[in-house]
Amino acid sequence: MIWIVIASGLALYVAWNLGANDVANSMGTSVGSGAVSLRQALAIAGVLEFAGAVLFGQRVVDMLASGVVSPDQFTDTPQVLVLGMVSVLLTCGLWLNLATRLGLPVASSHAVVGAIAGFGWAASGLHSVNGSLLGQISLTWLVTPLISGAIAAGVYTVLRRGILQAPQPLQQTYEWLPWLSLVLVSGFGLIVLPGLQPAISAQISDQISDQISDRISAQINLPFHTLALATGAIATLGLSAIAARPVVLSDAPNPTEDNGEGIAVKLANPVEQIMARFQLISACFVAFAHGSNDVGNAIAPLATIVHLTQPAGDDAILPMWILGLGALGMVGGLAVWGGRVIATIGKGIVALQPSSGLCAELATAATVLIASRVGLPVSTSHALVGAVVGIGLSQRNSQIHWSMVRQIGLAWVGTIPLCGGLAAAIFWGLISLTH
């Protein structure tokens, strides 16, 4: 129990730093474009990070807790596994803390996977590390920014040609409102809904789940896909109605700037005001996606330690308090330390407006949620930075700050070996102290 208390404190510390770094970069495009304030970003993250962690975080936590280094190798020496997970938590917390102070949006998934591999190597040698899984995860890290960037660039190109460069962009925007709403709702629904029922069932007993399903079916007498389509239709109409509200223009002089492609880039532009409303929804999707994937980076080592206290053969569901601890820490870290990373993502790579920020967040949320469905710990920062760069490349005259991109890339590459070596050193130190 002492080690659980220590690991819980370290997990909260990691989640705090993860919130300051990863949650901040997931909300950076919204805050940087002016679509939401930092206070609104905190509220969005607080609710949806928790929801994503509870409903979709189980698979990623399980993979990190037992996939990279199997706990079965330490059946006879559970104290070694406990010290290893403590070293992983301490390593990730220190590295994320340093990166946040420097304003670098590093990948927490890099940190935790590298730290777990480093501990496994230090404890039992390279043979104890699942090399094939590491290769699979590394491949997703390489592919994630490319896929996200391609999606973001494609969506933004369609939006730019269909609305922003139209002779009457405001009128064109209102004509596109139902279709934009449909894309947002259906995209999120197709990715999330198929895994939502199993995720809810995992948190309650099968008997209670079946009773609830039977009662709903008896009362409504409609198949599940009909209910899903009806929910989607209602959500699409509601989102269209909210976005179609009249915009309020300021009488203060604010000359229109141009980015070289005939697109007004001031937030006072009514088209951008409408896009800001959509970006608020896309920010919710990103927060949900981030909670579903990256919360495992903070709490998987703690989950491994807690599992050791359970009876042999007991495959109990991850306790809710562990997920709540991770979500609470991420929100607190965003509120206190998240400003620097938000500035890097929102303004440091390329100037964003709500229209371009919307495309970046849609691409990021889709990429990360799909990875969460299959249980792969991808990097939200990879997806988001790739999306922002993709949008910058699709704008022929945009000024991409390549020095910042190179700095972020070096931080990504250096995270794995640094965290692996640091975790091994801390593990050896803990072993020496305990002996």
Tab-separated table of N, CA and C in Angstrom, residues 261-408:
chain	number	residue	atom	x	y	z
A	261	GLU	N	-3.643	34.668	-50.802
A	261	GLU	CA	-4.507	33.791	-51.584
A	261	GLU	C	-5.934	34.316	-51.620
A	262	GLY	N	-6.125	35.578	-51.323
A	262	GLY	CA	-7.458	36.153	-51.355
A	262	GLY	C	-8.310	35.761	-50.177
A	263	ILE	N	-7.677	35.364	-49.060
A	263	ILE	CA	-8.426	34.928	-47.881
A	263	ILE	C	-8.228	35.934	-46.770
A	264	ALA	N	-9.298	36.493	-46.258
A	264	ALA	CA	-9.203	37.411	-45.124
A	264	ALA	C	-8.828	36.626	-43.893
A	265	VAL	N	-7.851	37.112	-43.150
A	265	VAL	CA	-7.337	36.341	-42.030
A	265	VAL	C	-7.553	37.050	-40.698
A	266	LYS	N	-8.515	37.910	-40.603
A	266	LYS	CA	-8.812	38.546	-39.320
A	266	LYS	C	-10.020	37.870	-38.686
A	267	LEU	N	-9.998	37.746	-37.363
A	267	LEU	CA	-11.086	37.078	-36.657
A	267	LEU	C	-12.385	37.862	-36.770
A	268	ALA	N	-12.280	39.188	-37.021
A	268	ALA	CA	-13.490	39.986	-37.178
A	268	ALA	C	-14.260	39.616	-38.438
A	269	ASN	N	-13.616	38.916	-39.340
A	269	ASN	CA	-14.298	38.428	-40.530
A	269	ASN	C	-15.468	37.543	-40.101
A	270	PRO	N	-16.692	37.791	-40.593
A	270	PRO	CA	-17.838	36.982	-40.159
A	270	PRO	C	-17.689	35.505	-40.489
A	271	VAL	N	-17.025	35.196	-41.604
A	271	VAL	CA	-16.808	33.782	-41.940
A	271	VAL	C	-15.959	33.108	-40.865
A	272	GLU	N	-14.901	33.784	-40.428
A	272	GLU	CA	-14.046	33.199	-39.405
A	272	GLU	C	-14.776	33.100	-38.067
A	273	GLN	N	-15.694	34.017	-37.803
A	273	GLN	CA	-16.482	33.916	-36.571
A	273	GLN	C	-17.347	32.652	-36.587
A	274	ILE	N	-17.922	32.361	-37.743
A	274	ILE	CA	-18.723	31.142	-37.849
A	274	ILE	C	-17.844	29.911	-37.729
A	275	MET	N	-16.665	29.954	-38.355
A	275	MET	CA	-15.744	28.827	-38.261
A	275	MET	C	-15.277	28.618	-36.823
A	276	ALA	N	-15.184	29.707	-36.062
A	276	ALA	CA	-14.789	29.592	-34.654
A	276	ALA	C	-15.813	28.777	-33.865
A	277	ARG	N	-17.089	28.874	-34.236
A	277	ARG	CA	-18.115	28.077	-33.568
A	277	ARG	C	-17.916	26.592	-33.862
A	278	PHE	N	-17.572	26.278	-35.102
A	278	PHE	CA	-17.294	24.886	-35.430
A	278	PHE	C	-16.019	24.408	-34.747
A	279	GLN	N	-15.043	25.302	-34.636
A	279	GLN	CA	-13.792	24.892	-34.016
A	279	GLN	C	-13.971	24.591	-32.534
A	280	LEU	N	-14.939	25.212	-31.911
A	280	LEU	CA	-15.239	24.876	-30.527
A	280	LEU	C	-15.653	23.410	-30.413
A	281	ILE	N	-16.443	22.928	-31.396
A	281	ILE	CA	-16.847	21.524	-31.412
A	281	ILE	C	-15.650	20.627	-31.700
A	282	SER	N	-14.829	21.027	-32.663
A	282	SER	CA	-13.665	20.199	-32.991
A	282	SER	C	-12.683	20.150	-31.815
A	283	ALA	N	-12.605	21.237	-31.021
A	283	ALA	CA	-11.761	21.217	-29.826
A	283	ALA	C	-12.267	20.176	-28.835
A	284	CYS	N	-13.587	20.032	-28.744
A	284	CYS	CA	-14.159	18.992	-27.886
A	284	CYS	C	-13.734	17.609	-28.365
A	285	PHE	N	-13.740	17.404	-29.677
A	285	PHE	CA	-13.344	16.112	-30.221
A	285	PHE	C	-11.885	15.816	-29.904
A	286	VAL	N	-11.029	16.834	-30.037
A	286	VAL	CA	-9.606	16.633	-29.755
A	286	VAL	C	-9.395	16.302	-28.280
A	287	ALA	N	-10.099	16.999	-27.394
A	287	ALA	CA	-9.966	16.715	-25.967
A	287	ALA	C	-10.413	15.291	-25.648
A	288	PHE	N	-11.514	14.851	-26.240
A	288	PHE	CA	-11.985	13.482	-26.038
A	288	PHE	C	-10.967	12.484	-26.565
A	289	ALA	N	-10.445	12.758	-27.761
A	289	ALA	CA	-9.460	11.859	-28.366
A	289	ALA	C	-8.192	11.784	-27.521
A	290	HIS	N	-7.749	12.936	-27.028
A	290	HIS	CA	-6.537	12.952	-26.216
A	290	HIS	C	-6.734	12.174	-24.924
A	291	GLY	N	-7.867	12.364	-24.272
A	291	GLY	CA	-8.125	11.620	-23.051
A	291	GLY	C	-8.180	10.123	-23.281
A	292	SER	N	-8.695	9.718	-24.436
A	292	SER	CA	-8.819	8.291	-24.727
A	292	SER	C	-7.468	7.632	-24.942
A	293	ASN	N	-6.484	8.382	-25.397
A	293	ASN	CA	-5.202	7.783	-25.755
A	293	ASN	C	-4.112	8.089	-24.747
A	294	ASP	N	-3.948	9.365	-24.398
A	294	ASP	CA	-2.759	9.763	-23.652
A	294	ASP	C	-2.894	9.629	-22.147
A	295	VAL	N	-4.102	9.421	-21.632
A	295	VAL	CA	-4.215	9.233	-20.189
A	295	VAL	C	-3.474	7.976	-19.758
A	296	GLY	N	-3.387	6.992	-20.661
A	296	GLY	CA	-2.656	5.771	-20.345
A	296	GLY	C	-1.196	6.013	-20.067
A	297	ASN	N	-0.635	7.065	-20.668
A	297	ASN	CA	0.774	7.364	-20.437
A	297	ASN	C	1.044	7.726	-18.987
A	298	ALA	N	0.055	8.283	-18.307
A	298	ALA	CA	0.236	8.687	-16.913
A	298	ALA	C	-0.111	7.580	-15.935
A	299	ILE	N	-1.112	6.773	-16.244
A	299	ILE	CA	-1.640	5.866	-15.223
A	299	ILE	C	-1.341	4.389	-15.475
A	300	ALA	N	-0.796	4.035	-16.656
A	300	ALA	CA	-0.510	2.620	-16.915
A	300	ALA	C	0.467	2.024	-15.899
A	301	PRO	N	1.595	2.707	-15.541
A	301	PRO	CA	2.460	2.119	-14.509
A	301	PRO	C	1.759	1.954	-13.168
A	302	LEU	N	0.920	2.924	-12.787
A	302	LEU	CA	0.157	2.800	-11.543
A	302	LEU	C	-0.806	1.621	-11.621
A	303	ALA	N	-1.449	1.449	-12.778
A	303	ALA	CA	-2.373	0.325	-12.947
A	303	ALA	C	-1.647	-1.010	-12.790
A	304	THR	N	-0.413	-1.079	-13.281
A	304	THR	CA	0.370	-2.307	-13.131
A	304	THR	C	0.627	-2.611	-11.656
A	305	ILE	N	0.976	-1.585	-10.879
A	305	ILE	CA	1.239	-1.792	-9.456
A	305	ILE	C	-0.030	-2.190	-8.713
A	306	VAL	N	-1.150	-1.524	-9.021
A	306	VAL	CA	-2.418	-1.852	-8.365
A	306	VAL	C	-2.837	-3.277	-8.698
A	307	HIS	N	-2.563	-3.706	-9.930
A	307	HIS	CA	-2.949	-5.062	-10.335
A	307	HIS	C	-2.226	-6.118	-9.498
A	308	LEU	N	-1.014	-5.790	-9.016
A	308	LEU	CA	-0.274	-6.746	-8.199
A	308	LEU	C	-0.970	-7.029	-6.870
A	309	THR	N	-1.815	-6.097	-6.408
A	309	THR	CA	-2.508	-6.279	-5.132
A	309	THR	C	-3.783	-7.094	-5.282
A	310	GLN	N	-4.191	-7.358	-6.535
A	310	GLN	CA	-5.418	-8.109	-6.765
A	310	GLN	C	-5.137	-9.597	-6.694
A	311	PRO	N	-6.144	-10.413	-6.354
A	311	PRO	CA	-5.949	-11.864	-6.294
A	311	PRO	C	-5.520	-12.431	-7.637
A	312	ALA	N	-4.776	-13.501	-7.610
A	312	ALA	CA	-4.302	-14.136	-8.844
A	312	ALA	C	-5.482	-14.561	-9.701
A	313	GLY	N	-5.389	-14.291	-10.977
A	313	GLY	CA	-6.440	-14.654	-11.917
A	313	GLY	C	-7.585	-13.683	-11.968
A	314	ASP	N	-7.542	-12.615	-11.168
A	314	ASP	CA	-8.612	-11.617	-11.150
A	314	ASP	C	-8.329	-10.558	-12.207
A	315	ASP	N	-9.118	-10.561	-13.253
A	315	ASP	CA	-8.952	-9.598	-14.350
A	315	ASP	C	-9.922	-8.435	-14.188
A	316	ALA	N	-9.921	-7.851	-13.018
A	316	ALA	CA	-10.857	-6.767	-12.738
A	316	ALA	C	-10.595	-5.573	-13.633
A	317	ILE	N	-11.670	-4.828	-13.887
A	317	ILE	CA	-11.562	-3.630	-14.694
A	317	ILE	C	-10.738	-2.588	-13.946
A	318	LEU	N	-10.033	-1.769	-14.699
A	318	LEU	CA	-9.222	-0.721	-14.105
A	318	LEU	C	-10.086	0.129	-13.165
A	319	PRO	N	-9.681	0.293	-11.910
A	319	PRO	CA	-10.489	1.074	-10.963
A	319	PRO	C	-10.723	2.496	-11.466
A	320	MET	N	-11.927	2.992	-11.225
A	320	MET	CA	-12.301	4.306	-11.716
A	320	MET	C	-11.454	5.420	-11.094
A	321	TRP	N	-10.993	5.220	-9.871
A	321	TRP	CA	-10.240	6.286	-9.211
A	321	TRP	C	-8.904	6.538	-9.906
A	322	ILE	N	-8.352	5.506	-10.553
A	322	ILE	CA	-7.096	5.694	-11.274
A	322	ILE	C	-7.324	6.576	-12.503
A	323	LEU	N	-8.404	6.300	-13.234
A	323	LEU	CA	-8.735	7.141	-14.392
A	323	LEU	C	-9.044	8.566	-13.950
A	324	GLY	N	-9.777	8.703	-12.841
A	324	GLY	CA	-10.086	10.041	-12.339
A	324	GLY	C	-8.845	10.794	-11.908
A	325	LEU	N	-7.887	10.082	-11.316
A	325	LEU	CA	-6.633	10.708	-10.900
A	325	LEU	C	-5.882	11.260	-12.108
A	326	GLY	N	-5.849	10.466	-13.178
A	326	GLY	CA	-5.164	10.924	-14.389
A	326	GLY	C	-5.842	12.131	-15.004
A	327	ALA	N	-7.168	12.102	-15.100
A	327	ALA	CA	-7.892	13.230	-15.686
A	327	ALA	C	-7.734	14.492	-14.844
A	328	LEU	N	-7.793	14.347	-13.524
A	328	LEU	CA	-7.652	15.502	-12.634
A	328	LEU	C	-6.268	16.132	-12.777
A	329	GLY	N	-5.247	15.307	-12.837
A	329	GLY	CA	-3.895	15.831	-12.978
A	329	GLY	C	-3.692	16.556	-14.297
A	330	MET	N	-4.260	16.029	-15.383
A	330	MET	CA	-4.081	16.670	-16.691
A	330	MET	C	-4.744	18.046	-16.731
A	331	VAL	N	-5.924	18.151	-16.164
A	331	VAL	CA	-6.618	19.442	-16.161
A	331	VAL	C	-5.867	20.460	-15.307
A	332	GLY	N	-5.373	20.024	-14.146
A	332	GLY	CA	-4.612	20.933	-13.298
A	332	GLY	C	-3.337	21.414	-13.970
A	333	GLY	N	-2.630	20.528	-14.653
A	333	GLY	CA	-1.413	20.916	-15.348
A	333	GLY	C	-1.669	21.897	-16.472
A	334	LEU	N	-2.768	21.698	-17.193
A	334	LEU	CA	-3.125	22.638	-18.257
A	334	LEU	C	-3.375	24.026	-17.687
A	335	ALA	N	-4.077	24.084	-16.561
A	335	ALA	CA	-4.441	25.380	-15.993
A	335	ALA	C	-3.223	26.150	-15.500
A	336	VAL	N	-2.245	25.451	-14.924
A	336	VAL	CA	-1.130	26.131	-14.264
A	336	VAL	C	0.051	26.355	-15.196
A	337	TRP	N	0.391	25.345	-16.020
A	337	TRP	CA	1.624	25.414	-16.800
A	337	TRP	C	1.425	25.363	-18.306
A	338	GLY	N	0.204	25.332	-18.790
A	338	GLY	CA	-0.013	25.049	-20.206
A	338	GLY	C	0.194	26.197	-21.170
A	339	GLY	N	0.379	27.407	-20.681
A	339	GLY	CA	0.427	28.565	-21.572
A	339	GLY	C	1.542	28.537	-22.589
A	340	ARG	N	2.737	28.083	-22.206
A	340	ARG	CA	3.875	28.130	-23.115
A	340	ARG	C	3.684	27.197	-24.307
A	341	VAL	N	3.217	25.977	-24.060
A	341	VAL	CA	3.049	25.022	-25.149
A	341	VAL	C	1.900	25.438	-26.053
A	342	ILE	N	0.854	26.026	-25.478
A	342	ILE	CA	-0.243	26.542	-26.296
A	342	ILE	C	0.281	27.594	-27.259
A	343	ALA	N	1.171	28.451	-26.798
A	343	ALA	CA	1.736	29.473	-27.667
A	343	ALA	C	2.566	28.861	-28.786
A	344	THR	N	3.305	27.785	-28.493
A	344	THR	CA	4.141	27.150	-29.516
A	344	THR	C	3.285	26.547	-30.613
A	345	ILE	N	2.259	25.793	-30.236
A	345	ILE	CA	1.413	25.138	-31.231
A	345	ILE	C	0.518	26.142	-31.937
A	346	GLY	N	-0.095	27.042	-31.151
A	346	GLY	CA	-1.083	27.947	-31.730
A	346	GLY	C	-0.497	29.015	-32.621
A	347	LYS	N	0.752	29.449	-32.349
A	347	LYS	CA	1.305	30.562	-33.102
A	347	LYS	C	2.751	30.351	-33.532
A	348	GLY	N	3.461	29.398	-32.903
A	348	GLY	CA	4.884	29.274	-33.147
A	348	GLY	C	5.242	28.609	-34.454
A	349	ILE	N	4.367	27.767	-35.021
A	349	ILE	CA	4.684	27.054	-36.258
A	349	ILE	C	4.167	27.815	-37.470
A	350	VAL	N	2.898	28.160	-37.468
A	350	VAL	CA	2.301	28.933	-38.551
A	350	VAL	C	1.079	29.647	-37.972
A	351	ALA	N	0.798	30.844	-38.476
A	351	ALA	CA	-0.355	31.598	-37.984
A	351	ALA	C	-1.639	30.870	-38.343
A	352	LEU	N	-2.518	30.692	-37.352
A	352	LEU	CA	-3.761	29.957	-37.548
A	352	LEU	C	-4.959	30.876	-37.387
A	353	GLN	N	-5.984	30.580	-38.164
A	353	GLN	CA	-7.292	31.185	-38.013
A	353	GLN	C	-8.286	30.073	-37.696
A	354	PRO	N	-9.485	30.398	-37.234
A	354	PRO	CA	-10.442	29.332	-36.906
A	354	PRO	C	-10.683	28.342	-38.040
A	355	SER	N	-10.682	28.805	-39.297
A	355	SER	CA	-10.906	27.886	-40.416
A	355	SER	C	-9.786	26.864	-40.521
A	356	SER	N	-8.544	27.313	-40.434
A	356	SER	CA	-7.427	26.376	-40.507
A	356	SER	C	-7.290	25.569	-39.215
A	357	GLY	N	-7.560	26.187	-38.066
A	357	GLY	CA	-7.523	25.449	-36.808
A	357	GLY	C	-8.568	24.346	-36.760
A	358	LEU	N	-9.738	24.610	-37.339
A	358	LEU	CA	-10.785	23.597	-37.417
A	358	LEU	C	-10.295	22.375	-38.173
A	359	CYS	N	-9.652	22.588	-39.313
A	359	CYS	CA	-9.155	21.470	-40.123
A	359	CYS	C	-8.072	20.701	-39.390
A	360	ALA	N	-7.187	21.411	-38.697
A	360	ALA	CA	-6.117	20.751	-37.945
A	360	ALA	C	-6.692	19.881	-36.834
A	361	GLU	N	-7.704	20.374	-36.144
A	361	GLU	CA	-8.270	19.611	-35.037
A	361	GLU	C	-9.084	18.421	-35.524
A	362	LEU	N	-9.791	18.562	-36.632
A	362	LEU	CA	-10.525	17.425	-37.179
A	362	LEU	C	-9.572	16.302	-37.558
A	363	ALA	N	-8.470	16.658	-38.225
A	363	ALA	CA	-7.493	15.652	-38.622
A	363	ALA	C	-6.861	14.990	-37.404
A	364	THR	N	-6.552	15.780	-36.392
A	364	THR	CA	-5.939	15.245	-35.176
A	364	THR	C	-6.879	14.299	-34.447
A	365	ALA	N	-8.128	14.731	-34.263
A	365	ALA	CA	-9.089	13.904	-33.534
A	365	ALA	C	-9.342	12.586	-34.256
A	366	ALA	N	-9.497	12.628	-35.570
A	366	ALA	CA	-9.748	11.400	-36.325
A	366	ALA	C	-8.572	10.438	-36.213
A	367	THR	N	-7.373	10.949	-36.364
A	367	THR	CA	-6.181	10.095	-36.311
A	367	THR	C	-6.021	9.446	-34.942
A	368	VAL	N	-6.182	10.231	-33.876
A	368	VAL	CA	-5.954	9.717	-32.524
A	368	VAL	C	-7.066	8.768	-32.095
A	369	LEU	N	-8.316	9.071	-32.445
A	369	LEU	CA	-9.422	8.199	-32.044
A	369	LEU	C	-9.340	6.840	-32.725
A	370	ILE	N	-8.945	6.820	-33.982
A	370	ILE	CA	-8.788	5.541	-34.666
A	370	ILE	C	-7.698	4.712	-33.987
A	371	ALA	N	-6.605	5.367	-33.599
A	371	ALA	CA	-5.535	4.662	-32.893
A	371	ALA	C	-6.018	4.136	-31.544
A	372	SER	N	-6.853	4.913	-30.847
A	372	SER	CA	-7.376	4.465	-29.550
A	372	SER	C	-8.275	3.253	-29.708
A	373	ARG	N	-9.018	3.199	-30.820
A	373	ARG	CA	-9.893	2.048	-31.061
A	373	ARG	C	-9.099	0.749	-31.159
A	374	VAL	N	-7.895	0.820	-31.735
A	374	VAL	CA	-7.094	-0.394	-31.901
A	374	VAL	C	-6.071	-0.563	-30.788
A	375	GLY	N	-6.012	0.403	-29.840
A	375	GLY	CA	-5.145	0.263	-28.681
A	375	GLY	C	-3.713	0.683	-28.891
A	376	LEU	N	-3.427	1.530	-29.867
A	376	LEU	CA	-2.057	1.983	-30.124
A	376	LEU	C	-1.824	3.333	-29.473
A	377	PRO	N	-0.729	3.490	-28.721
A	377	PRO	CA	-0.448	4.771	-28.053
A	377	PRO	C	0.242	5.763	-28.986
A	378	VAL	N	-0.518	6.372	-29.869
A	378	VAL	CA	0.058	7.381	-30.765
A	378	VAL	C	0.230	8.689	-30.009
A	379	SER	N	0.892	9.633	-30.656
A	379	SER	CA	1.173	10.915	-30.024
A	379	SER	C	0.218	11.979	-30.544
A	380	THR	N	-0.493	12.621	-29.619
A	380	THR	CA	-1.359	13.726	-30.015
A	380	THR	C	-0.542	14.878	-30.585
A	381	SER	N	0.628	15.117	-30.004
A	381	SER	CA	1.472	16.192	-30.523
A	381	SER	C	1.958	15.876	-31.929
A	382	HIS	N	2.264	14.609	-32.232
A	382	HIS	CA	2.620	14.222	-33.590
A	382	HIS	C	1.491	14.566	-34.558
A	383	ALA	N	0.283	14.144	-34.183
A	383	ALA	CA	-0.860	14.361	-35.062
A	383	ALA	C	-1.138	15.841	-35.262
A	384	LEU	N	-1.071	16.603	-34.184
A	384	LEU	CA	-1.428	18.015	-34.276
A	384	LEU	C	-0.363	18.826	-35.008
A	385	VAL	N	0.907	18.584	-34.693
A	385	VAL	CA	1.970	19.289	-35.398
A	385	VAL	C	1.967	18.922	-36.878
A	386	GLY	N	1.750	17.641	-37.182
A	386	GLY	CA	1.651	17.238	-38.582
A	386	GLY	C	0.506	17.933	-39.290
A	387	ALA	N	-0.647	18.071	-38.604
A	387	ALA	CA	-1.795	18.743	-39.208
A	387	ALA	C	-1.510	20.214	-39.460
A	388	VAL	N	-0.875	20.875	-38.486
A	388	VAL	CA	-0.568	22.296	-38.648
A	388	VAL	C	0.413	22.513	-39.793
A	389	VAL	N	1.438	21.670	-39.883
A	389	VAL	CA	2.398	21.789	-40.980
A	389	VAL	C	1.717	21.488	-42.317
A	390	GLY	N	0.829	20.503	-42.341
A	390	GLY	CA	0.110	20.187	-43.573
A	390	GLY	C	-0.716	21.353	-44.078
A	391	ILE	N	-1.365	22.057	-43.147
A	391	ILE	CA	-2.138	23.234	-43.539
A	391	ILE	C	-1.211	24.328	-44.043
A	392	GLY	N	-0.073	24.498	-43.357
A	392	GLY	CA	0.887	25.501	-43.812
A	392	GLY	C	1.397	25.217	-45.213
A	393	LEU	N	1.641	23.947	-45.528
A	393	LEU	CA	2.117	23.590	-46.864
A	393	LEU	C	1.034	23.786	-47.922
A	394	SER	N	-0.234	23.599	-47.518
A	394	SER	CA	-1.320	23.791	-48.485
A	394	SER	C	-1.550	25.262	-48.803
A	395	GLN	N	-1.047	26.166	-47.944
A	395	GLN	CA	-1.123	27.604	-48.206
A	395	GLN	C	0.203	28.031	-48.846
A	396	ARG	N	0.156	28.327	-50.104
A	396	ARG	CA	1.392	28.534	-50.867
A	396	ARG	C	2.246	29.660	-50.305
A	397	ASN	N	1.629	30.687	-49.758
A	397	ASN	CA	2.386	31.843	-49.301
A	397	ASN	C	2.478	31.937	-47.778
A	398	SER	N	2.164	30.850	-47.084
A	398	SER	CA	2.225	30.900	-45.627
A	398	SER	C	3.681	30.795	-45.164
A	399	GLN	N	3.933	31.384	-44.013
A	399	GLN	CA	5.275	31.386	-43.446
A	399	GLN	C	5.358	30.321	-42.349
A	400	ILE	N	5.867	29.149	-42.716
A	400	ILE	CA	6.076	28.090	-41.731
A	400	ILE	C	7.409	28.322	-41.038
A	401	HIS	N	7.399	28.315	-39.738
A	401	HIS	CA	8.621	28.521	-38.974
A	401	HIS	C	9.343	27.172	-38.848
A	402	TRP	N	10.162	26.867	-39.859
A	402	TRP	CA	10.799	25.559	-39.914
A	402	TRP	C	11.784	25.357	-38.771
A	403	SER	N	12.357	26.420	-38.245
A	403	SER	CA	13.266	26.269	-37.107
A	403	SER	C	12.534	25.696	-35.904
A	404	MET	N	11.278	26.140	-35.698
A	404	MET	CA	10.482	25.599	-34.603
A	404	MET	C	10.126	24.139	-34.870
A	405	VAL	N	9.797	23.806	-36.136
A	405	VAL	CA	9.470	22.419	-36.478
A	405	VAL	C	10.678	21.521	-36.236
A	406	ARG	N	11.881	21.976	-36.630
A	406	ARG	CA	13.083	21.174	-36.399
A	406	ARG	C	13.344	20.993	-34.904
A	407	GLN	N	13.108	22.037	-34.138
A	407	GLN	CA	13.315	21.944	-32.695
A	407	GLN	C	12.367	20.917	-32.077
A	408	ILE	N	11.111	20.940	-32.517
A	408	ILE	CA	10.137	19.957	-32.026
A	408	ILE	C	10.537	18.552	-32.455
